[in-house]
Short mmCIF file of C-alpha atoms and ligand atoms in Angstrom, two decimals:
data_model
loop_
_atom_site.label_atom_id
_atom_site.label_comp_id
_atom_site.label_asym_id
_atom_site.label_seq_id
_atom_site.Cartn_x
_atom_site.Cartn_y
_atom_site.Cartn_z
CA MET A 1 -0.03 0.08 -0.28
CA THR A 2 1.03 3.42 -0.61
CA LEU A 3 0.34 6.78 0.24
CA PRO A 4 -2.21 9.10 -1.15
CA GLU A 5 -1.49 10.86 -4.01
CA ILE A 6 -2.96 14.21 -3.84
CA ASP A 7 -4.31 16.81 -7.24
CA LEU A 8 -3.60 20.49 -6.97
CA LYS A 9 -4.30 22.89 -9.60
CA VAL A 10 -1.79 25.78 -9.99
CA TYR A 11 -3.50 28.85 -10.09
CA SER A 12 -2.03 32.39 -11.56
CA ASP A 13 -1.72 34.46 -8.46
CA GLU A 14 1.00 31.61 -7.69
CA CYS A 15 2.78 32.56 -11.09
CA ASP A 16 5.73 34.59 -11.71
CA THR A 17 5.51 37.47 -14.59
CA PHE A 18 7.04 34.72 -17.15
CA GLY A 19 3.50 32.58 -16.25
CA HIS A 20 5.54 29.95 -14.22
CA LEU A 21 4.69 28.71 -10.84
CA ASN A 22 6.77 30.58 -8.28
CA GLN A 23 9.42 28.74 -6.57
CA ALA A 24 8.15 29.79 -3.50
CA ALA A 25 4.53 29.22 -4.32
CA PHE A 26 5.54 25.66 -4.92
CA LEU A 27 7.33 24.84 -1.74
CA ARG A 28 3.36 26.08 -0.28
CA LEU A 29 1.89 23.38 -2.51
CA PHE A 30 4.31 20.68 -1.39
CA GLU A 31 3.21 21.49 1.87
CA ARG A 32 -0.58 21.48 1.11
CA ALA A 33 -0.03 18.21 -0.24
CA ARG A 34 1.01 16.69 2.82
CA TRP A 35 -1.56 18.21 5.21
CA GLU A 36 -4.22 16.64 2.12
CA MET A 37 -2.34 13.51 2.56
CA LEU A 38 -2.81 13.63 6.61
CA GLU A 39 -6.67 14.60 6.11
CA GLN A 40 -6.82 11.93 4.36
CA GLY A 41 -5.27 9.51 6.26
CA PRO A 42 -5.22 9.97 10.44
CA GLY A 43 -6.78 13.34 10.40
CA LEU A 44 -5.82 17.12 10.20
CA ASP A 45 -6.18 17.14 14.33
CA LEU A 46 -3.54 14.75 14.84
CA PHE A 47 -0.69 16.56 16.03
CA ALA A 48 -2.74 18.76 18.29
CA SER A 49 -4.29 15.19 19.91
CA VAL A 50 -0.80 13.81 20.75
CA GLY A 51 0.86 17.44 21.73
CA VAL A 52 3.94 16.66 19.30
CA TYR A 53 4.37 18.55 15.99
CA PRO A 54 6.97 17.98 12.78
CA ALA A 55 8.81 21.16 12.24
CA VAL A 56 11.06 21.37 8.74
CA ARG A 57 14.49 20.77 9.76
CA LYS A 58 15.95 20.95 6.19
CA ALA A 59 13.82 20.90 2.87
CA THR A 60 15.35 20.39 -0.64
CA ILE A 61 13.71 20.66 -4.03
CA ASP A 62 14.74 20.08 -7.54
CA TYR A 63 12.73 22.03 -9.72
CA GLN A 64 12.90 20.23 -13.11
CA ALA A 65 9.87 21.57 -15.30
CA PRO A 66 7.76 24.45 -15.34
CA ALA A 67 4.45 24.74 -14.64
CA PHE A 68 1.80 27.09 -15.41
CA PRO A 69 -1.92 27.87 -14.62
CA GLY A 70 -4.40 25.35 -15.40
CA ASP A 71 -2.21 22.75 -14.75
CA VAL A 72 -3.28 20.05 -12.45
CA LEU A 73 -0.05 18.78 -10.77
CA ARG A 74 -0.23 15.09 -8.82
CA PHE A 75 1.64 15.06 -5.63
CA SER A 76 3.52 11.26 -4.90
CA GLN A 77 4.91 10.94 -1.41
CA SER A 78 6.98 8.56 0.52
CA LEU A 79 8.61 8.13 3.65
CA ILE A 80 11.90 7.70 2.83
CA TYR A 81 13.73 7.51 6.61
CA THR A 82 12.20 7.14 10.01
CA GLY A 83 14.26 7.74 13.22
CA SER A 84 12.86 7.66 16.77
CA THR A 85 12.13 11.71 16.75
CA SER A 86 12.92 12.78 12.96
CA PHE A 87 11.72 11.43 9.62
CA SER A 88 11.98 12.33 5.59
CA MET A 89 9.49 12.35 3.18
CA ARG A 90 9.91 12.56 -0.48
CA GLN A 91 7.16 14.26 -2.86
CA VAL A 92 7.34 14.05 -6.29
CA ALA A 93 4.92 16.63 -8.49
CA ARG A 94 4.02 15.36 -11.54
CA ARG A 95 1.68 17.08 -14.62
CA LEU A 96 -1.71 15.34 -15.01
CA HIS A 97 -1.87 15.65 -18.50
CA ASP A 98 1.10 14.66 -19.89
CA GLY A 99 2.77 12.58 -16.78
CA GLN A 100 5.99 15.31 -16.92
CA THR A 101 8.10 15.31 -13.38
CA VAL A 102 7.96 19.07 -12.49
CA ALA A 103 9.81 18.99 -8.66
CA THR A 104 11.31 16.70 -6.73
CA GLY A 105 11.25 17.52 -2.69
CA GLU A 106 13.18 15.53 0.16
CA PHE A 107 11.93 17.24 3.51
CA ILE A 108 13.46 16.07 6.61
CA PHE A 109 11.23 16.80 9.84
CA VAL A 110 11.86 16.84 13.68
CA CYS A 111 9.04 15.81 16.11
CA ILE A 112 9.10 18.32 18.94
CA ASP A 113 6.76 18.55 21.84
CA GLN A 114 5.25 22.32 22.85
CA SER A 115 8.31 23.41 24.50
CA GLY A 116 10.35 22.77 21.05
CA LYS A 117 12.13 19.74 22.73
CA PRO A 118 12.48 16.70 19.96
CA ALA A 119 9.60 14.02 20.95
CA ALA A 120 9.41 10.50 19.91
CA LEU A 121 7.63 10.50 15.94
CA PRO A 122 3.34 9.88 17.28
CA GLU A 123 2.57 6.23 16.76
CA LYS A 124 -0.67 6.90 14.64
CA LEU A 125 1.55 8.89 12.07
CA GLY A 126 4.46 6.18 12.27
CA SER A 127 1.87 3.35 11.20
CA PHE A 128 0.46 5.88 8.48
CA MET A 129 3.49 6.97 6.87
CA HIS A 130 5.03 3.01 6.78
CA GLN A 131 2.35 2.21 4.30
CA GLY A 132 4.56 0.68 1.80
CA VAL A 133 8.10 1.92 3.31
CA PRO A 134 10.74 -0.12 3.10
CA THR A 135 11.15 -2.33 6.58
CA LYS A 136 13.19 -0.94 9.74
CA ASP A 137 16.94 -1.53 9.33
CA ALA A 138 16.39 -1.72 5.76
CA THR A 139 19.34 0.09 3.18
CA HIS A 140 17.83 3.95 2.92
CA GLN A 141 18.50 6.60 0.54
CA LEU A 142 19.15 10.19 1.43
CA THR A 143 20.39 13.16 -0.70
CA VAL A 144 22.27 15.32 1.45
CA ASN A 145 25.15 17.80 0.69
CA GLY A 146 23.55 17.55 -3.17
CA VAL A 147 24.62 13.73 -3.57
CA ARG A 148 22.17 10.83 -3.04
CA LEU A 149 24.25 8.28 -0.15
CA ALA A 150 23.14 4.98 0.49
CA PHE A 151 23.49 4.00 3.96
CA GLU A 152 22.56 1.23 6.75
CA SER A 153 21.32 2.15 9.90
CA THR A 154 20.66 -1.00 12.15
CA GLY A 155 19.80 -0.63 16.23
CA GLU A 156 19.31 1.59 18.82
CA GLY A 157 21.76 3.25 21.25
CA PRO A 158 24.98 5.41 21.11
CA ALA A 159 25.94 6.00 17.48
CA ILE A 160 28.96 4.50 15.52
CA LEU A 161 29.62 5.78 11.92
CA PHE A 162 31.49 3.33 10.09
CA ILE A 163 33.45 4.60 6.92
CA HIS A 164 34.82 2.13 4.57
CA GLY A 165 38.09 2.57 2.29
CA TYR A 166 38.85 2.75 -1.47
CA PRO A 167 37.48 1.43 -4.07
CA LEU A 168 35.06 -0.15 -1.57
CA ASN A 169 31.38 0.16 0.07
CA ARG A 170 29.87 0.06 3.43
CA SER A 171 29.95 -3.96 3.07
CA ILE A 172 33.65 -4.28 4.40
CA TRP A 173 31.62 -3.95 7.88
CA ARG A 174 29.18 -6.43 7.43
CA HIS A 175 30.17 -8.10 10.26
CA GLN A 176 30.35 -5.48 12.51
CA ILE A 177 27.11 -4.04 11.57
CA GLY A 178 25.54 -7.60 12.36
CA ALA A 179 27.32 -8.10 15.81
CA LEU A 180 27.86 -4.61 17.85
CA GLU A 181 24.38 -4.74 19.68
CA GLY A 182 23.36 -1.54 21.97
CA TRP A 183 24.56 0.49 19.23
CA ARG A 184 23.18 2.52 16.37
CA ARG A 185 25.51 0.86 13.50
CA ILE A 186 25.61 3.86 10.96
CA ALA A 187 27.02 2.30 7.82
CA PRO A 188 27.02 4.59 4.48
CA ASP A 189 28.43 4.12 1.25
CA LEU A 190 31.09 7.45 0.36
CA ARG A 191 29.82 9.45 -2.73
CA GLY A 192 31.10 7.89 -5.64
CA MET A 193 31.30 4.17 -4.25
CA GLY A 194 28.51 1.07 -3.20
CA GLU A 195 25.27 2.01 -4.13
CA SER A 196 25.79 5.81 -3.72
CA ASP A 197 25.25 8.68 -6.55
CA ALA A 198 28.63 9.17 -8.23
CA PRO A 199 28.84 12.60 -9.75
CA ASP A 200 31.88 12.94 -12.34
CA LEU A 201 33.27 16.18 -10.11
CA GLY A 202 33.29 17.43 -6.71
CA TYR A 203 35.44 14.73 -4.55
CA SER A 204 37.58 15.99 -1.47
CA MET A 205 38.15 14.66 2.40
CA ALA A 206 36.34 18.17 3.24
CA THR A 207 33.79 17.12 0.62
CA TYR A 208 33.21 13.52 1.73
CA ALA A 209 33.40 14.57 5.65
CA ALA A 210 30.32 17.16 4.73
CA ASP A 211 28.62 14.32 3.13
CA LEU A 212 28.79 12.41 6.26
CA ILE A 213 27.81 15.49 8.97
CA ALA A 214 24.86 15.96 6.60
CA LEU A 215 23.77 12.64 6.67
CA LEU A 216 24.10 12.69 10.43
CA ASP A 217 22.14 15.65 10.55
CA ALA A 218 19.41 14.63 8.33
CA ILE A 219 19.00 11.35 10.61
CA GLY A 220 19.24 13.21 13.77
CA VAL A 221 22.47 11.86 14.93
CA GLU A 222 24.58 14.23 17.25
CA LYS A 223 27.72 12.25 18.03
CA VAL A 224 29.00 9.40 16.97
CA VAL A 225 32.07 7.03 17.15
CA LEU A 226 33.64 7.33 14.03
CA CYS A 227 34.93 3.69 12.83
CA ALA A 228 36.99 4.33 9.22
CA LEU A 229 39.17 2.06 7.38
CA SER A 230 42.33 3.46 5.42
CA MET A 231 40.45 6.28 3.29
CA GLY A 232 37.95 6.56 5.67
CA GLY A 233 40.20 7.29 8.12
CA TYR A 234 41.15 10.69 5.97
CA VAL A 235 37.69 11.28 6.13
CA ALA A 236 37.63 10.83 9.58
CA PHE A 237 40.55 13.29 10.10
CA GLU A 238 38.51 15.80 8.60
CA ILE A 239 35.57 15.30 10.58
CA VAL A 240 37.76 15.60 13.70
CA ARG A 241 39.41 18.72 12.36
CA ALA A 242 36.21 20.31 11.46
CA HIS A 243 33.49 18.52 14.26
CA ARG A 244 35.36 17.49 16.86
CA ALA A 245 32.64 17.93 19.16
CA ARG A 246 30.32 15.19 17.49
CA VAL A 247 33.25 12.89 18.23
CA SER A 248 32.79 10.30 21.00
CA GLY A 249 35.36 8.23 19.88
CA LEU A 250 38.06 6.94 17.20
CA VAL A 251 38.62 3.48 15.72
CA LEU A 252 41.12 3.81 13.34
CA VAL A 253 41.84 1.24 11.25
CA ALA A 254 44.75 0.46 8.47
CA THR A 255 45.06 4.27 8.42
CA LYS A 256 47.74 7.29 8.51
CA ALA A 257 47.63 10.64 9.26
CA VAL A 258 50.74 11.78 6.58
CA ALA A 259 49.67 13.25 3.51
CA ASP A 260 51.03 11.73 0.11
CA SER A 261 54.61 11.85 -0.70
CA VAL A 262 55.28 13.50 -4.15
CA GLU A 263 55.97 9.83 -5.75
CA GLY A 264 52.65 8.99 -3.85
CA ARG A 265 51.06 11.61 -6.01
CA LYS A 266 52.24 10.69 -9.26
CA ALA A 267 50.96 7.11 -8.53
CA ARG A 268 47.31 8.40 -7.79
CA ASP A 269 47.19 10.41 -10.75
CA MET A 270 48.80 7.02 -12.77
CA ALA A 271 45.95 5.03 -11.15
CA ALA A 272 43.28 7.49 -12.39
CA ALA A 273 44.78 7.37 -15.49
CA THR A 274 44.02 3.05 -15.33
CA ALA A 275 40.87 3.66 -14.34
CA ARG A 276 39.91 6.09 -17.27
CA GLU A 277 41.32 3.87 -20.03
CA ARG A 278 41.03 0.57 -18.71
CA GLY A 279 37.85 0.71 -16.16
CA ALA A 280 37.71 -0.54 -12.55
CA ALA A 281 38.39 -3.89 -13.19
CA ALA A 282 42.37 -2.96 -14.38
CA VAL A 283 42.33 -0.93 -10.94
CA ALA A 284 40.60 -4.19 -8.48
CA GLU A 285 43.21 -6.14 -10.29
CA SER A 286 46.29 -4.53 -8.98
CA MET A 287 44.99 -3.92 -5.91
CA LEU A 288 43.81 -6.92 -4.80
CA PRO A 289 47.23 -8.80 -4.04
CA LYS A 290 47.91 -5.67 -1.50
CA MET A 291 45.09 -5.44 0.08
CA VAL A 292 44.15 -9.37 1.34
CA ALA A 293 46.90 -11.26 2.87
CA ASN A 294 48.08 -14.52 1.41
CA GLU A 295 46.34 -16.93 3.57
CA THR A 296 43.13 -14.88 3.17
CA SER A 297 40.67 -17.30 1.62
CA GLU A 298 39.81 -17.48 -2.33
CA GLN A 299 36.19 -16.77 -1.03
CA ILE A 300 37.20 -13.61 0.21
CA ARG A 301 39.56 -12.38 -2.54
CA GLN A 302 37.03 -12.96 -5.07
CA GLN A 303 34.15 -11.10 -2.91
CA VAL A 304 36.61 -7.90 -2.46
CA LEU A 305 37.54 -8.08 -6.17
CA ALA A 306 33.98 -7.94 -7.00
CA MET A 307 33.66 -4.92 -4.60
CA MET A 308 36.35 -3.02 -6.19
CA GLU A 309 35.31 -3.86 -10.03
CA SER A 310 31.78 -2.29 -9.24
CA THR A 311 33.08 0.80 -8.31
CA PRO A 312 32.17 3.26 -10.72
CA VAL A 313 34.87 5.06 -12.68
CA PRO A 314 34.32 8.46 -11.66
CA GLY A 315 33.59 7.64 -8.13
CA ILE A 316 37.45 5.98 -8.35
CA VAL A 317 39.09 8.77 -10.30
CA GLY A 318 37.57 11.46 -7.59
CA ALA A 319 38.58 8.97 -4.46
CA LEU A 320 42.23 9.33 -5.90
CA THR A 321 41.88 12.86 -6.57
CA ALA A 322 40.88 13.63 -3.00
CA MET A 323 43.39 11.05 -1.66
CA ARG A 324 46.21 13.08 -3.53
CA ASP A 325 45.07 16.13 -2.18
CA ARG A 326 44.27 15.01 1.37
CA PRO A 327 46.18 17.59 4.11
CA ASP A 328 48.27 16.22 6.28
CA SER A 329 46.71 15.56 9.44
CA SER A 330 50.03 14.60 11.53
CA SER A 331 49.54 17.70 13.78
CA LEU A 332 45.97 16.49 14.85
CA LEU A 333 47.52 13.24 16.72
CA SER A 334 48.37 15.34 19.63
CA GLU A 335 45.45 16.89 20.02
CA LEU A 336 43.59 13.75 20.15
CA ALA A 337 44.66 13.61 23.85
CA SER A 338 40.53 13.69 24.89
CA VAL A 339 38.94 11.32 22.51
CA PRO A 340 38.94 7.94 22.96
CA THR A 341 41.19 6.25 20.52
CA LEU A 342 41.64 2.36 19.05
CA VAL A 343 44.16 1.86 16.44
CA LEU A 344 43.84 -1.38 14.57
CA ALA A 345 46.45 -2.54 12.15
CA GLY A 346 46.99 -5.69 9.87
CA GLU A 347 50.20 -7.75 10.56
CA SER A 348 50.86 -8.05 6.93
CA ASP A 349 49.71 -4.69 5.46
CA GLN A 350 51.23 -3.63 2.06
CA LEU A 351 49.34 -0.50 1.65
CA ILE A 352 50.09 1.49 4.58
CA PRO A 353 52.84 -0.68 6.27
CA LEU A 354 52.56 -1.53 10.08
CA ALA A 355 55.44 0.93 10.93
CA ASP A 356 53.48 3.74 9.67
CA ILE A 357 50.58 3.10 11.95
CA THR A 358 52.25 2.28 14.36
CA ARG A 359 54.24 5.44 14.50
CA MET A 360 50.52 7.50 14.05
CA ALA A 361 49.52 5.45 16.99
CA ASP A 362 52.46 6.22 19.33
CA ALA A 363 51.76 9.92 18.07
CA ILE A 364 48.02 9.64 19.72
CA PRO A 365 48.04 10.30 23.72
CA SER A 366 46.79 7.17 25.14
CA ALA A 367 45.23 5.38 22.14
CA GLU A 368 44.84 1.94 22.43
CA PHE A 369 46.72 -0.04 19.94
CA ARG A 370 46.29 -3.75 18.38
CA VAL A 371 47.58 -5.67 15.69
CA VAL A 372 45.26 -8.26 13.69
CA PRO A 373 47.50 -11.41 13.18
CA ARG A 374 46.72 -12.92 9.68
CA ALA A 375 45.41 -9.70 8.25
CA ALA A 376 46.85 -7.39 5.72
CA HIS A 377 44.75 -4.14 4.86
CA LEU A 378 40.90 -4.81 4.67
CA VAL A 379 41.27 -5.86 8.53
CA PRO A 380 37.73 -6.36 9.10
CA VAL A 381 36.94 -8.48 6.23
CA GLU A 382 40.01 -10.95 6.70
CA GLN A 383 39.45 -11.17 10.43
CA PRO A 384 36.14 -10.25 11.13
CA GLY A 385 35.64 -12.15 14.78
CA VAL A 386 38.68 -10.77 15.90
CA THR A 387 38.22 -7.23 14.47
CA THR A 388 34.45 -7.44 16.12
CA GLN A 389 35.91 -8.62 19.24
CA ILE A 390 38.22 -5.71 19.87
CA ILE A 391 36.34 -2.60 18.70
CA GLN A 392 33.32 -4.21 21.40
CA GLY A 393 36.03 -4.11 24.01
CA PHE A 394 37.13 -0.68 23.22
CA LEU A 395 33.18 0.76 22.89
CA ASP A 396 32.50 -0.79 26.12
CA SER A 397 35.24 0.75 27.67
CA LEU A 398 33.73 4.33 26.58
CA GLY A 399 31.19 3.55 29.14
CA LEU A 400 28.38 5.57 26.79
CA LYS A 401 24.65 5.28 27.99
CA PRO A 402 22.57 3.77 25.43
CA SER A 403 21.12 7.24 24.39
CA GLY A 404 22.94 10.18 22.46
CA SER A 405 20.58 9.93 19.58
CA LEU A 406 18.79 13.42 19.70
CA PRO A 407 18.74 15.90 16.69
CA ARG A 408 20.30 19.05 16.93
CA ARG A 409 17.68 21.97 16.81
C1 LIG B 1 42.40 2.80 1.15
O1 LIG B 1 42.13 1.41 1.12
O2 LIG B 1 41.33 3.24 1.32
C2 LIG B 1 43.24 3.06 0.01
O3 LIG B 1 43.76 2.21 -0.35
C3 LIG B 1 44.26 4.30 1.20
C4 LIG B 1 45.30 4.90 0.02
O4 LIG B 1 45.60 4.44 -1.12
O5 LIG B 1 45.75 5.91 1.04
#
């Protein structure tokens, strides 16, 4: 079952001097469609009856075609995400007579009580809106920072944000996402990788970090433990630099703080040329031997190869550019004294040698440092059980109470 579709007519007082439906008037039509939908569902008095009101936190509208006086617009609407106090909706307005999509809007709401504090999503609204919506804990998609990101959000409790490396996707954290009960496990695909959009341009560590912060904002998560592998670690450093107050802990896996050397930067350009000329498969083939240890099973090797081969070329080239140009984060390490940090390394990592990871761990005051045997670069994939166990121990040591997922207002 889907949510009711709403037809609304465009009138000339909503149009500009060119006769087009004005963009601000369009915003009102999106809102009108939602109220009409509510009237056809749980009733217009729903919010007053429960004392909880939805406040728009963010509105993103993509205007795709003009509409004119007399056009009837059909608004179809769906729920794309629900959290404990927030929800997001997508509304698509199509011209009735020719089916042309005129605009698509995405709206993030936070439920507030009469004093303006975040409040639980009213049950009546939740059950009405959940018609035809993916089940809880399924993969979600949200447009944030101008890009559609796919992500998983599983479980309740303090939040942990998993950031994958290059050229990979969120599935490298499958074991940890499945096992770390008592935590809200959030695992996005970075732009350009996995099921997220892969724009041609616009990749940098700061952009990846801004995407993830916008995603956390959209789903109402304030503080997180960052758990990041390799390039994910470079993104984590960016988040720490720009949003230190939101980071309650750090798990840095197979990563380093130093920037690329001159030779390293040249190698990035050569890899980008390979990706453009010969595709993702050529990049994947050259990376595989360095990604996993010799003793790693053939089944895992094939999984990792398939993951890398499926990464879109713009995402590969974008990530290589972002890594090539990333700032050196070494000076940040001594400032991490107040951030509980766990550093993990695979004993036979060839991409980021153990010596570099050890140096980074030594420079972080009171970081816990663990080396995982029989693993190379992809520690959580090659040794999932041991990795989860070590991360679980670290999370337990933080003493965070299961709460902390309230939206900022
Ligand atoms: C990664 O695994 O994310 C990358 O290989 C890191 C890098 O190349 O610096």
